XYZ file of C-alpha atoms in Angstrom:
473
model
C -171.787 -58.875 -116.568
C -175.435 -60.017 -115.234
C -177.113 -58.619 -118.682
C -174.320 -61.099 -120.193
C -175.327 -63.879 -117.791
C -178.899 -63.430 -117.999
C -178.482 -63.625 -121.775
C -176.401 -66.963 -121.763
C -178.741 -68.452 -119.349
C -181.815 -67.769 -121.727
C -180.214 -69.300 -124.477
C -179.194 -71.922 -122.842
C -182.957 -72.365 -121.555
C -184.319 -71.963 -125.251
C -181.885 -74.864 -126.322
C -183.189 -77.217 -123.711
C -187.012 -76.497 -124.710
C -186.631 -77.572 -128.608
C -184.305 -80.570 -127.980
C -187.355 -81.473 -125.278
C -190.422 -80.523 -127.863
C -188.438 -81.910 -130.613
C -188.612 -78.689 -132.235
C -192.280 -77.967 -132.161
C -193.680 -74.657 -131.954
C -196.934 -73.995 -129.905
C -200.360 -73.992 -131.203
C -201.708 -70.555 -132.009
C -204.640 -69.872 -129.740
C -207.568 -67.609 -130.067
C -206.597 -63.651 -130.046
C -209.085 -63.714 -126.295
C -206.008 -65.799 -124.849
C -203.078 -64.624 -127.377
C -201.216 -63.119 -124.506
C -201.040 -66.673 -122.451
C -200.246 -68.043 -125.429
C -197.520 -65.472 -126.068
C -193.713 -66.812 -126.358
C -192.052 -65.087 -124.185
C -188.687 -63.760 -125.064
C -185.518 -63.652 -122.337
C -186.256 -59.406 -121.614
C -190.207 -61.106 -120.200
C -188.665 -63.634 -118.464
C -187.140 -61.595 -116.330
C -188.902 -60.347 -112.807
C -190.441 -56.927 -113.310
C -193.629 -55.263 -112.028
C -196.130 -53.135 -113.645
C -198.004 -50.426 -111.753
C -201.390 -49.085 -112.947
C -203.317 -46.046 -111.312
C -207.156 -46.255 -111.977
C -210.512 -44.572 -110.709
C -213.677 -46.602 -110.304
C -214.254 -46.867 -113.753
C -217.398 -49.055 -112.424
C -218.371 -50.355 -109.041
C -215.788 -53.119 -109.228
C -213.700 -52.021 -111.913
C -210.470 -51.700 -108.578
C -211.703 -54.747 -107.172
C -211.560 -56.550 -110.835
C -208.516 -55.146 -111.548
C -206.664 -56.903 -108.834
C -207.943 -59.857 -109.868
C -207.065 -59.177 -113.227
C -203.230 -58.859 -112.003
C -202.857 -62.122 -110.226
C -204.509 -63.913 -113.363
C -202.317 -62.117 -115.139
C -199.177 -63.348 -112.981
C -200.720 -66.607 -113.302
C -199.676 -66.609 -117.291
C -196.506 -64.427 -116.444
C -195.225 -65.327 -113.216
C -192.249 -63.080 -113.761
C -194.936 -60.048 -114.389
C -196.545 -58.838 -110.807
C -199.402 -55.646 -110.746
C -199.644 -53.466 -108.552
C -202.638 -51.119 -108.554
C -202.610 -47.428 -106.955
C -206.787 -46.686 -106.271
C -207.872 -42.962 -107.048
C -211.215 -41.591 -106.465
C -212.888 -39.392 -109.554
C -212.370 -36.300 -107.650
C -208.154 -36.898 -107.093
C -207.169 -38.991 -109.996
C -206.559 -36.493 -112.294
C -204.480 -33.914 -110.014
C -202.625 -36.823 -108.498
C -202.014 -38.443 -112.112
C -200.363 -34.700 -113.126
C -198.567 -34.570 -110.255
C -196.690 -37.693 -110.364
C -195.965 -37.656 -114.141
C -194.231 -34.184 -113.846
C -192.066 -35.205 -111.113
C -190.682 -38.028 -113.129
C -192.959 -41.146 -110.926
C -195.785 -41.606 -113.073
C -197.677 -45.351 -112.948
C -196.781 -47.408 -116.062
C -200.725 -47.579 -116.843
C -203.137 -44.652 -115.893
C -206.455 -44.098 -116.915
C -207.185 -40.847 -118.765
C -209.996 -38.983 -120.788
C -209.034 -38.686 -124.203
C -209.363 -34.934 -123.678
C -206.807 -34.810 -121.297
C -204.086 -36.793 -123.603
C -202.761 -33.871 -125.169
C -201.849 -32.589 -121.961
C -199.429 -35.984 -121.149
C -198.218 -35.857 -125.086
C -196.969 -32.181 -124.175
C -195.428 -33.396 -120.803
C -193.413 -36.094 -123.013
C -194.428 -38.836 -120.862
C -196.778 -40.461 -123.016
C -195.506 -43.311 -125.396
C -196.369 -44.627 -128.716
C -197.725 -47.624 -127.997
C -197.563 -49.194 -131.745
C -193.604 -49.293 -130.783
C -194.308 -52.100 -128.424
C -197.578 -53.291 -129.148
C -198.561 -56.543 -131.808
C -200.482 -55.007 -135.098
C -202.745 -57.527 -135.266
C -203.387 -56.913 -131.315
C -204.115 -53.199 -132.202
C -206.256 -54.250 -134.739
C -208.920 -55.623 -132.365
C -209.341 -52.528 -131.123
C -212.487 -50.132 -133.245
C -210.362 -47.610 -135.581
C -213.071 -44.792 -134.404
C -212.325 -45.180 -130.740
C -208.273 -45.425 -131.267
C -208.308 -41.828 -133.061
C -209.593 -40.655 -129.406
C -206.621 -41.690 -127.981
C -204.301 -40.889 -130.844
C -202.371 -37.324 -131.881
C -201.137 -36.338 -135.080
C -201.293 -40.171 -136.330
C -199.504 -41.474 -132.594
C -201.883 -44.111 -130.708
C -200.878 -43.456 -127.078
C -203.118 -45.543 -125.326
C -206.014 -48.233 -125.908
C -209.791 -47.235 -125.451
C -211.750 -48.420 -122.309
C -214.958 -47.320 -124.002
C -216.880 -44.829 -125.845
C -219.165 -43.456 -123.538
C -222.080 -41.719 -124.831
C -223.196 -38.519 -122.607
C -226.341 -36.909 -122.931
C -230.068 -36.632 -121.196
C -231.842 -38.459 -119.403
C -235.614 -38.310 -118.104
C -237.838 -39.871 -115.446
C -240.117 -41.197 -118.138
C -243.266 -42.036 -116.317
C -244.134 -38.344 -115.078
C -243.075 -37.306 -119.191
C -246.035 -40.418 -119.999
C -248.132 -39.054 -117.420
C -247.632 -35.684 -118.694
C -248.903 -36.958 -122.268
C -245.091 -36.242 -123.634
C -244.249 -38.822 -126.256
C -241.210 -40.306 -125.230
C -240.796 -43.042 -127.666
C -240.841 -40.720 -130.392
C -238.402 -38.731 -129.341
C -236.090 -41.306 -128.412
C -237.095 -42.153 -131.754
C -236.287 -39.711 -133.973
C -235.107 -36.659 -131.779
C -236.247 -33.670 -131.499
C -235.247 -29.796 -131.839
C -234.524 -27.306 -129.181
C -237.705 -25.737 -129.229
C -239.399 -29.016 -128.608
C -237.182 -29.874 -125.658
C -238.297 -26.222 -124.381
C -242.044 -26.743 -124.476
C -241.470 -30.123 -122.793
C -239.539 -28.875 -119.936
C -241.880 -25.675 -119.527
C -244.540 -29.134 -118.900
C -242.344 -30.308 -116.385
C -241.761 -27.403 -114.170
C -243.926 -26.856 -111.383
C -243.830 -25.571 -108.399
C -240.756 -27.530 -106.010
C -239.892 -29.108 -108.880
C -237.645 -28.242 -112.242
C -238.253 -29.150 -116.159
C -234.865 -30.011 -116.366
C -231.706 -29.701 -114.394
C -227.519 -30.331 -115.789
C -225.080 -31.052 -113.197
C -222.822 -27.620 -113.661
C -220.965 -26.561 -110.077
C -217.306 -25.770 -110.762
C -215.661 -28.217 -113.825
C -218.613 -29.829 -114.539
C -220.277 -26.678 -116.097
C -218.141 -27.669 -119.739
C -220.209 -30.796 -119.906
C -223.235 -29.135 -120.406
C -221.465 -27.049 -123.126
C -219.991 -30.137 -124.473
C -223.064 -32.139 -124.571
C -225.488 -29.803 -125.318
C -223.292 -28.670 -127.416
C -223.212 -31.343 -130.035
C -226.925 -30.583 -131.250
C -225.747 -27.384 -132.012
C -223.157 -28.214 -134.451
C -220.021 -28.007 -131.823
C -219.367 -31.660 -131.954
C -215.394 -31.169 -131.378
C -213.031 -27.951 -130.709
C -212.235 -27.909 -134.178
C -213.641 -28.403 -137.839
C -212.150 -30.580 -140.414
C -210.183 -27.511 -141.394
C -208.476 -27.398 -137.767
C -210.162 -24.045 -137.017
C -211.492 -23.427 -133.168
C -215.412 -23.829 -133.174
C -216.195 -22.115 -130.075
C -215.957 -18.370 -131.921
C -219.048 -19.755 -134.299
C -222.232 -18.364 -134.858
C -223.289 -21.713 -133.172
C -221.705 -20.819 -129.903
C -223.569 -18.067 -129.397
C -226.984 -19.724 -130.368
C -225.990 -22.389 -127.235
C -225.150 -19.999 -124.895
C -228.527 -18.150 -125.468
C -230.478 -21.048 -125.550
C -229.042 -22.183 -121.974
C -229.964 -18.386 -120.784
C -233.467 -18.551 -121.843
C -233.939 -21.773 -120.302
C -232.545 -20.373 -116.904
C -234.434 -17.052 -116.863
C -237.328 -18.803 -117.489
C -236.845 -20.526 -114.507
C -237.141 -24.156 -116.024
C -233.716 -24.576 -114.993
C -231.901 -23.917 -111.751
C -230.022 -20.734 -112.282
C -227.407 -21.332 -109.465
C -224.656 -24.570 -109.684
C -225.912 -28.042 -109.242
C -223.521 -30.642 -108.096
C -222.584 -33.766 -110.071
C -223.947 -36.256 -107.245
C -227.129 -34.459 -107.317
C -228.538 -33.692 -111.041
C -229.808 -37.975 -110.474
C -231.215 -37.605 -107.149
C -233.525 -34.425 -107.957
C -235.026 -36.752 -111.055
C -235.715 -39.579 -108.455
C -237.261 -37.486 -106.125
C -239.762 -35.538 -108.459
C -237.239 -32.525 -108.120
C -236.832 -32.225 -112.151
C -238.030 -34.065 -114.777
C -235.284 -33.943 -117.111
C -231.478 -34.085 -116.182
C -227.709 -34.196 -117.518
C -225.238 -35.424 -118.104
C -227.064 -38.832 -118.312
C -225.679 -42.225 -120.031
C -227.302 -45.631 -120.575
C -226.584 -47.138 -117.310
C -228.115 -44.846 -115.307
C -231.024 -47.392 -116.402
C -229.552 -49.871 -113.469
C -229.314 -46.805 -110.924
C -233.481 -46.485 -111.249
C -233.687 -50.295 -111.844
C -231.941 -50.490 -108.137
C -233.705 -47.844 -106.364
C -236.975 -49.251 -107.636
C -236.216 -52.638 -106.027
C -235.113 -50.594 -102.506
C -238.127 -48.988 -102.494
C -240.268 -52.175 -103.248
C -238.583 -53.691 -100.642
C -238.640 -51.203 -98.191
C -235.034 -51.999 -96.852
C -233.927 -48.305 -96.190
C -231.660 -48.215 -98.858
C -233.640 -46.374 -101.572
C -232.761 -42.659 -102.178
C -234.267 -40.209 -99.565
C -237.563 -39.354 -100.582
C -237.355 -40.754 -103.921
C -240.379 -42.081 -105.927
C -240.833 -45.047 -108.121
C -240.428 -44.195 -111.747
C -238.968 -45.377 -115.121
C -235.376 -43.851 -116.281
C -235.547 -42.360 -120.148
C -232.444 -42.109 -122.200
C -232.927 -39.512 -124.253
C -231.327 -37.536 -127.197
C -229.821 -34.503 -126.958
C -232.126 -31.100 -129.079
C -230.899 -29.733 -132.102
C -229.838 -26.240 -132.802
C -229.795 -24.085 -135.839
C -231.473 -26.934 -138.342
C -228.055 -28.890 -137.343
C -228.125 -32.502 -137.976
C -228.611 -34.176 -134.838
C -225.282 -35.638 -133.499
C -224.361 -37.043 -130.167
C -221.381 -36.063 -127.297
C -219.253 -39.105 -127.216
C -215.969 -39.290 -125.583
C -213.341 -42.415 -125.263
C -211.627 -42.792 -121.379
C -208.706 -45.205 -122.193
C -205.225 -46.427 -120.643
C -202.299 -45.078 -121.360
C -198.968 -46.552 -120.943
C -196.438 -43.107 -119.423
C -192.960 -43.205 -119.049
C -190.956 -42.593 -115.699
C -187.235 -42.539 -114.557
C -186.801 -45.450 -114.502
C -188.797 -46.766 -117.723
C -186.826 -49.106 -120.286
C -187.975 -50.661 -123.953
C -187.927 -54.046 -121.609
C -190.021 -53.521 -119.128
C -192.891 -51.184 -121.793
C -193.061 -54.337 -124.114
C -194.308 -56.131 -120.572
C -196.579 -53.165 -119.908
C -198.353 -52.880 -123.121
C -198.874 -57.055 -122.559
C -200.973 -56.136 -119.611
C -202.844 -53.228 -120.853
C -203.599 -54.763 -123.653
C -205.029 -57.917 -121.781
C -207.224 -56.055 -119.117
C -208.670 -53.733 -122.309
C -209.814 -56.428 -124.032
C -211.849 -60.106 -124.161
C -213.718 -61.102 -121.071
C -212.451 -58.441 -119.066
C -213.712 -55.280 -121.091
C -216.859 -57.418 -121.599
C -217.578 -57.365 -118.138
C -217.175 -53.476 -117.303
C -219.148 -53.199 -120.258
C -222.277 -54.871 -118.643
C -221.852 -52.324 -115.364
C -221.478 -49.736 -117.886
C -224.657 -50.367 -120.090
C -222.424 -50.232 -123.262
C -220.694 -51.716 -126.030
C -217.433 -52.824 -126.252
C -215.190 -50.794 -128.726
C -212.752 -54.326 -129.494
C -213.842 -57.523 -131.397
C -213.025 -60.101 -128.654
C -215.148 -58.033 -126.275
C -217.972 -57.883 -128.452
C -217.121 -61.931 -128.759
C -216.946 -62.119 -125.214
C -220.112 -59.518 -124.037
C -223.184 -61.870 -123.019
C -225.950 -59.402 -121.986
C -227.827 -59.237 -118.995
C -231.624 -59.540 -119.091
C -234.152 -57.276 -118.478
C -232.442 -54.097 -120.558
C -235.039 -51.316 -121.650
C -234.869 -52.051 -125.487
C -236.370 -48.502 -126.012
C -232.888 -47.270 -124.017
C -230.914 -50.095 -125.908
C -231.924 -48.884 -129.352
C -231.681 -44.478 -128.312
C -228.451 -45.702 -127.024
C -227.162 -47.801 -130.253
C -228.813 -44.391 -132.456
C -226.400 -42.146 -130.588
C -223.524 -43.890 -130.821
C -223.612 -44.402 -134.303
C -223.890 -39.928 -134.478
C -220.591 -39.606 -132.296
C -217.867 -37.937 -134.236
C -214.886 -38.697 -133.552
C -212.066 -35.539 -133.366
C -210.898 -34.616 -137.216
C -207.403 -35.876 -138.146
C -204.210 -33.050 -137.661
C -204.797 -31.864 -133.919
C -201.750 -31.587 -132.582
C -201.012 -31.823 -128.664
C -200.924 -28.359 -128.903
C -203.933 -27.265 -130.004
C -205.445 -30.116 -127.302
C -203.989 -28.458 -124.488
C -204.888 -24.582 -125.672
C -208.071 -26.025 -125.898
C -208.529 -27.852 -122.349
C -206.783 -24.408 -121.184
C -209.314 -22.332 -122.557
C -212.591 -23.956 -121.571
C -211.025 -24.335 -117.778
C -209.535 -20.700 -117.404
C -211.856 -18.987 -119.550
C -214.861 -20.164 -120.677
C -216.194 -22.082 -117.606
C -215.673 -19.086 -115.071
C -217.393 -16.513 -117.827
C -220.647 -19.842 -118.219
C -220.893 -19.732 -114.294
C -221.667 -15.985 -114.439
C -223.927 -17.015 -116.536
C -226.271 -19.420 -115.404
C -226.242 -17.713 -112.518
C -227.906 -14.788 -114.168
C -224.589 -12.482 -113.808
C -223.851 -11.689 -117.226
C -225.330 -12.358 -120.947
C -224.798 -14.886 -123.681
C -223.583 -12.222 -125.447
C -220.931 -11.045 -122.833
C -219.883 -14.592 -122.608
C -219.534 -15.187 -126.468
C -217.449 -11.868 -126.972
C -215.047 -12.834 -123.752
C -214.877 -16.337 -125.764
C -213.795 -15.048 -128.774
C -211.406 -12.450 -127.534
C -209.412 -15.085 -125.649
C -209.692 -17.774 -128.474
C -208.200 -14.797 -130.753
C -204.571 -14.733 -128.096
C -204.826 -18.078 -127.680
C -205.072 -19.753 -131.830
C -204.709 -16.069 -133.911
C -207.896 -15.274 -135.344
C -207.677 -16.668 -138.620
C -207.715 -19.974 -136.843
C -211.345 -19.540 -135.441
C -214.407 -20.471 -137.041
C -216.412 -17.183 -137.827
C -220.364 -17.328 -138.718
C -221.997 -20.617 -139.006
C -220.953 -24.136 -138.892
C -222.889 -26.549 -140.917
């Protein structure tokens, strides 16, 4: 009886507005301020509230995102936000959590590498149901495949966010290394090994990748793509990590820590940074663009002398360099897409999604993307950011261009993964092939131990004529 109600009362409220306007419709606007311009239909105009759970996708990505929800009330005052704040460390766990007892958020953020897992859970949604086509079609085709299974788009893209090395470029100057040319035009793995056997000396390291507990498959991911290991699979949908290539990575990483120009014991996340800035190592991962600001700022602390500088840390210029090739591969680049995804809960209706996918679509796009793009040193991956993105001054323009170079050498995963094969995947590198790596750097077991123990479990896990045997590319 109050659906019926609710209905007659809309209608009645829809007669009143063309007898008033004389008929009129409104005046398209711009697609940066489509969704104020937006009619809204009697399901909208009803109250409902729309709960997103988020990390600190930048220093004031929570703080902006609050905002974001009142101006967003502002246009809708029948639409309220309410934001749940994670930290990096819980996000994911609590995410999981919550979506398998039926109380997921409406919005959450996610890696594209973990969508697979909510696609298998059933609690993502295809968005396209309840999403405009031409409001989709802002968003960069290569960065929606991320965040898309089997031809489903689940979520919009945040950004592509490039991950790879990065260098305190003044010693690497001083050390008569020529930065520009790498940054330039790359360089191969044997190259990176004779510069980092420059840089280590005695208390400090010629290079150094953040790989203590889950962290240890980003150095297999990123160093990974210069050895022809861009994605899990190949275009044929075969598991790449049985490959001739595999093997090559995992006994280039042991000869770089036996040699002792890398630390053969875990390194913490927070820490690969801080050993660069204080003359610790020379060269560290994973590194992205806007670690640029994080030298930029410590500089300025340490010219000022305000205590706020890094312990010990010395004055020096931050390098974003390209990740070494492997094998004669081509050189390519580690890029992966963190995006929203809208999840369904107990209590989730057609109604209320259509209101959700308004409000992810509005805080992924135009001036607001534009400005976590600044904190993030990178481009937007929609057309009304890039409309909206006004640079700040004083950007490295050697950094700008490596950074633009690497980007354009991302490859995106090959069409015909299925959730499945996703979540085998994730499975595999967590349970097996990070625990086996560990042993590894530590100096516990071979490359070649590792790569057998890889391929054995691959084998159970995908049959063996679904793995990738000899060489890829």
């Amino acid at each position: 009886m109050k659906k019926i109600l609710a209905l007659l009362l809309a209608c009645v409220m829809v007669v009143g507005l063309l007898v008033g306007c004389g008929g009129k419709t409104t005046e398209a606007k711009p697609a940066e301020t489509k969704a104020a311009a937006a009619e809204q239909t009697p399901a909208e105009a009803a109250p409902d509230t729309i709960v997103i759970m988020a990390p600190p996708v930048t220093g004031n990505y929570l703080a902006n995102l609050k905002v974001w929800g009142e101006e967003f009330h502002a246009l809708y005052p029948n639409l309220t936000v309410e934001v749940i704040e994670t930290s990096w460390g819980d996000h994911n766990d609590k995410l999981s959590t919550m979506a398998q007892a039926g109380e997921a958020p409406d919005i959450a953020e996610i890696s594209s590498g973990a969508l697979g897992t909510f696609v298998e859970m059933g609690v993502a949604i295809d968005i396209a149901q309840y999403l405009d086509a031409d409001r989709l079609a802002d968003y960069d085709a290569n960065a929606l495949e991320y965040m898309s299974l089997e031809g489903t788009v689940y979520g919009l893209p945040l950004y592509l966010t490039i991950q790879s090395i990065g260098a305190n470029k003044t010693l690497m100057e001083e050390l008569g290394i020529d930065v520009a040319k790498i940054q330039q035009k790359g360089w191969t793995y044997e190259e990176f090994l004779e510069v980092i056997q420059k840089g280590t000396a005695d208390g400090r390291f010629g290079f150094v990748f953040a790989n203590s507990g889950v962290t240890a498959s980003d150095m297999l991911n990123i160093f990974g793509a210069g050895a022809g290991l861009s994605n899990n699979f190949t275009e044929d949908l075969k598991y790449t990590f049985t490959s001739d290539n595999m093997l090559t990575l995992l006994t280039a990483i042991e000869e770089m820590t036996s040699s002792g120009y890398m630390p053969n014991y875990g390194v913490e996340a927070g820490q690969r940074m801080v050993m660069c800035q204080t003359g610790n190592a020379m060269i560290f991962g994973k590194a992205m663009p806007l670690f640029e600001n994080n030298f930029k700022k410590n500089n300025a602390a340490l010219e000022a002398n305000d205590g706020t500088a890094v312990e010990n840390s010395l004055k020096m210029d931050y390098a974003f360099l390209p990740v070494p090739t492997m094998m004669g591969c081509q050189e390519s680049c580690y890029g992966t897409v963190d995006g929203l995804i809208a999840m369904r809960n107990k209590g989730t209706t057609d109604e209320h999604l259509k209101n959700v996918l308004l409000f992810m679509d509005y805080i992924c796009s135009g001036d607001r993307i534009a400005a976590c793009m600044n904190e993030l040193y990178l481009d937007p991956v929609c057309q009304t950011g890039r409309d909206a993105l006004v640079l700040e001054e004083g950007r490295d323009e050697a950094n700008l261009a490596t950074a633009a170079r690497c980007i354009a050498m991302v490859q995106a995963p090959p069409a015909g993964v299925t959730a499945e094969m996703t979540a085998t995947a994730k499975k595999l590198m967590d349970e097996q092939i990070v625990p086996k790596f560990q042993l590894l750097l530590a100096g516990e077991t071979t490359a070649q131990e590792v790569y057998d123990h890889i391929c054995e479990a691959a084998y159970a896990a995908f049959g063996q004529e679904n793995c990738v045997s000899g060489k890829i590319g």
